[in-house]
Short mmCIF file of C-alpha atoms in Angstrom, two decimals:
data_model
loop_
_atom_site.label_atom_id
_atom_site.label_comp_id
_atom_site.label_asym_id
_atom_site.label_seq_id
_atom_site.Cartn_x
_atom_site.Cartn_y
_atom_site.Cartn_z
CA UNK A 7 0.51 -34.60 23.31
CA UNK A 8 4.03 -34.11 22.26
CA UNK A 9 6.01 -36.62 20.40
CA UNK A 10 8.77 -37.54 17.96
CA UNK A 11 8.98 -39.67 15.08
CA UNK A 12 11.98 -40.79 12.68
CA UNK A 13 11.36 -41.50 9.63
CA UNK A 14 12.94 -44.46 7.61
CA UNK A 15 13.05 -44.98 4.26
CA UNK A 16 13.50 -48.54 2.93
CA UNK A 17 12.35 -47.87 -0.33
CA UNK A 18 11.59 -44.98 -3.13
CA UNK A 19 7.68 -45.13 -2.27
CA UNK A 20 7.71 -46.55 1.44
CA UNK A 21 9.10 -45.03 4.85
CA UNK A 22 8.41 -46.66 8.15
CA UNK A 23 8.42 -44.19 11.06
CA UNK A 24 8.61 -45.19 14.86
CA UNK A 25 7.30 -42.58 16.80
CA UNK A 26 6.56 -41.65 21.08
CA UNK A 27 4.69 -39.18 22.78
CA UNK A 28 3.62 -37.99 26.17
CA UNK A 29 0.40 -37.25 26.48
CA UNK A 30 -0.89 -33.92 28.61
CA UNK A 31 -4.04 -34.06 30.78
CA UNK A 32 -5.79 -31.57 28.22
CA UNK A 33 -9.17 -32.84 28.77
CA UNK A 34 -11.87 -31.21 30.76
CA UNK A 35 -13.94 -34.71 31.43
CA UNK A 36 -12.58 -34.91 34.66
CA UNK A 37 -13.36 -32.48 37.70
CA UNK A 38 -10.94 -33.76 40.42
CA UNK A 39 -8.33 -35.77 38.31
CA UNK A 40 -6.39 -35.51 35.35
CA UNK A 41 -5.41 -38.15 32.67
CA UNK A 42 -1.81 -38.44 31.76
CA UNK A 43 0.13 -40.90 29.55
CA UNK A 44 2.35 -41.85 26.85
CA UNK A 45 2.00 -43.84 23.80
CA UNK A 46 4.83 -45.50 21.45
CA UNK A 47 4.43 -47.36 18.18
CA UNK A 48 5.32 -47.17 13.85
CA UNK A 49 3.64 -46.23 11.18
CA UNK A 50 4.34 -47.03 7.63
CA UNK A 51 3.28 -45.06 4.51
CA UNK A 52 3.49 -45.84 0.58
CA UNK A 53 2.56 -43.61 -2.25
CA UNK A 54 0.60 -45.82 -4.70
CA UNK A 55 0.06 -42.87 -7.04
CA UNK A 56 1.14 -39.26 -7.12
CA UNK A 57 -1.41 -37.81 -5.56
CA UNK A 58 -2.06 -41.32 -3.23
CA UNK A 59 -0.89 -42.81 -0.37
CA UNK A 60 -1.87 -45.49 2.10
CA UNK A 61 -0.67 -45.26 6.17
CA UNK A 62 -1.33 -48.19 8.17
CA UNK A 63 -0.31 -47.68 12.11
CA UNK A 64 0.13 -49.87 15.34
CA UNK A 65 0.54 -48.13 18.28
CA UNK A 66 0.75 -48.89 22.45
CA UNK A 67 -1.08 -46.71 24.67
CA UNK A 68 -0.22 -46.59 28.70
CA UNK A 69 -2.95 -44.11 30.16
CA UNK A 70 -3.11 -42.93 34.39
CA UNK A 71 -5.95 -41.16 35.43
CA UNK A 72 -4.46 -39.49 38.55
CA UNK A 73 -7.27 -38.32 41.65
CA UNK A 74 -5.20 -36.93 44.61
CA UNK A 75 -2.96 -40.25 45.50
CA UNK A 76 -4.46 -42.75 43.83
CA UNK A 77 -3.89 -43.61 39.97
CA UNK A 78 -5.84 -45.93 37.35
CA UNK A 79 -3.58 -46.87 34.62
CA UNK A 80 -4.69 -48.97 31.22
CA UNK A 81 -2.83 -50.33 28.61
CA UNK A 82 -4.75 -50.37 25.18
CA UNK A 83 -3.75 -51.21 21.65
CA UNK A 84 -4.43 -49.60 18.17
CA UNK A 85 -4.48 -50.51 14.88
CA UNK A 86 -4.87 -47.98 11.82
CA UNK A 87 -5.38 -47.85 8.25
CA UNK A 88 -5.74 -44.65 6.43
CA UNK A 89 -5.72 -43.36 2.27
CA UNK A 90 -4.67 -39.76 1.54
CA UNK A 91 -5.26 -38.19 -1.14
CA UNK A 92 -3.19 -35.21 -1.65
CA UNK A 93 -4.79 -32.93 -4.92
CA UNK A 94 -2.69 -30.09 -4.48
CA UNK A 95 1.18 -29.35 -2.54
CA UNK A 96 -0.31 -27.48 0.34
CA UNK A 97 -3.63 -29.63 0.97
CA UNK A 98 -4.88 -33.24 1.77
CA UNK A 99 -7.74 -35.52 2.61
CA UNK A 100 -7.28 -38.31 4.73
CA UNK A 101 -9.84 -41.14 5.77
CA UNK A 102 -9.95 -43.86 7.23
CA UNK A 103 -10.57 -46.55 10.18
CA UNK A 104 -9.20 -47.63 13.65
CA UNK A 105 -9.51 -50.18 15.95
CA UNK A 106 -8.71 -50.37 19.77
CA UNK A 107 -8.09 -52.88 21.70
CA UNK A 108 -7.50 -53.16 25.47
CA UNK A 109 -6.19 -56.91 25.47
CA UNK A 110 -5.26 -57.67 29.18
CA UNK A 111 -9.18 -56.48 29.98
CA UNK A 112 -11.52 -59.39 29.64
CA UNK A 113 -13.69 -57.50 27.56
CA UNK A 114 -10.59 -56.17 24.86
CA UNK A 115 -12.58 -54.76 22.19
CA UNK A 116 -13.01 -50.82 23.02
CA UNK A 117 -13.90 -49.17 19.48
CA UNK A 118 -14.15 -49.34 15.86
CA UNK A 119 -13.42 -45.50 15.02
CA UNK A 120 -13.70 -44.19 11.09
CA UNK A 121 -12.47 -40.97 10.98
CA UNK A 122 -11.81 -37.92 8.35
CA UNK A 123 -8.82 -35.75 8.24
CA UNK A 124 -8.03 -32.49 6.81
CA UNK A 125 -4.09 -31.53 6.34
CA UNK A 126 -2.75 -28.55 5.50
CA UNK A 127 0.67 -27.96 4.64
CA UNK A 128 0.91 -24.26 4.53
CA UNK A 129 5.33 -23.58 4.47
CA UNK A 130 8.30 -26.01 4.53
CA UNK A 131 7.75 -28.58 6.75
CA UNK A 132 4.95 -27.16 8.36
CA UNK A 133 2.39 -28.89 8.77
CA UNK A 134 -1.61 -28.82 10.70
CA UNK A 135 -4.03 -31.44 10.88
CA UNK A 136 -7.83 -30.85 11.84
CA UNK A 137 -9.37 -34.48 12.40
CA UNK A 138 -12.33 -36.50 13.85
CA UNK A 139 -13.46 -39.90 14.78
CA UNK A 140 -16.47 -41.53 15.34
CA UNK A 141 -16.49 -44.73 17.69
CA UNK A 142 -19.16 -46.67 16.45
CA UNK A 143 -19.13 -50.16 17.92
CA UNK A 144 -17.12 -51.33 21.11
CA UNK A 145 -17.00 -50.44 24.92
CA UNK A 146 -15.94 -46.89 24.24
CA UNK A 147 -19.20 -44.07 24.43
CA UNK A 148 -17.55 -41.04 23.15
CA UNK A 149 -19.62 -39.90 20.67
CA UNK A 150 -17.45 -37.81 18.48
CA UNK A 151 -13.35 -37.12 19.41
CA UNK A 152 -11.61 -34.17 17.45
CA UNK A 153 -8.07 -33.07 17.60
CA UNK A 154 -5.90 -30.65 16.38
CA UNK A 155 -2.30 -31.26 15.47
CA UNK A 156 0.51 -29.14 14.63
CA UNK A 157 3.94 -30.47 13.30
CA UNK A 158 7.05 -30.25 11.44
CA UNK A 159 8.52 -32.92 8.74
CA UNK A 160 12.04 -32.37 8.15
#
């Protein structure tokens, strides 16, 4: 994926930050189609301590899984909720839970996901972020999804 966010501060301790991305057909699941998209949303993060913060997200997610002309597109629906706990400047935890929805399916309930992140913040603005989920109850049967993600905060 590639994406932008800005980042808005309406307080000392809070910033709200709508973001979009595109997301690439990355995935080797598929052997004659690939699986392209783009999501949109906000998250919004408060430090309740120095070392403490809480993220909560909502985001929109249009998927296409494209095999030669013909094209499956879904619309699903996230919610997130995350602490992070942030011992040292160039280091974090971060767990948590999602939820996905797919709400114009008559079935909407695709996964309850808790998931563990590691973040590293290793110069400036730089930052990488090594993390996994683990959908445990809903339609989805992906056992375990991990992703990589590389970024800049300025």
């Amino acid at each position: 994926a590639l994406g932008a966010h800005h980042r808005i501060p309406p307080g000392e301790h809070t910033s709200v930050a709508p973001f979009a991305r595109v997301l690439f057909p990355t995935e080797t699941g598929y052997a004659r189609a690939s699986r392209w998209g783009g999501e949109h949303g906000v998250v919004a993060t408060t430090r309740v301590h120095d070392r403490v913060e809480l993220v909560g997200g909502l985001a929109f997610t249009l998927v296409s899984v494209v095999n030669g002309g013909r094209a499956l597109s879904v619309l699903s629906e996230s919610l997130s909720a995350d602490v992070v706990y942030r011992p040292w400047r160039a280091f974090a935890v971060a767990g948590g839970v999602g939820a996905r929805f797919a709400l114009a399916d008559p079935r909407p309930f695709e996964s309850l996901d808790p998931r563990l992140a590691l973040r590293l913040y290793p110069w400036r603005g730089l930052f990488i972020v090594l993390g996994g989920a683990v959908p445990l109850w809903g339609r989805d049967r992906t056992d375990v999804g991990l992703a990589l993600s590389l970024g800049w905060q300025g």
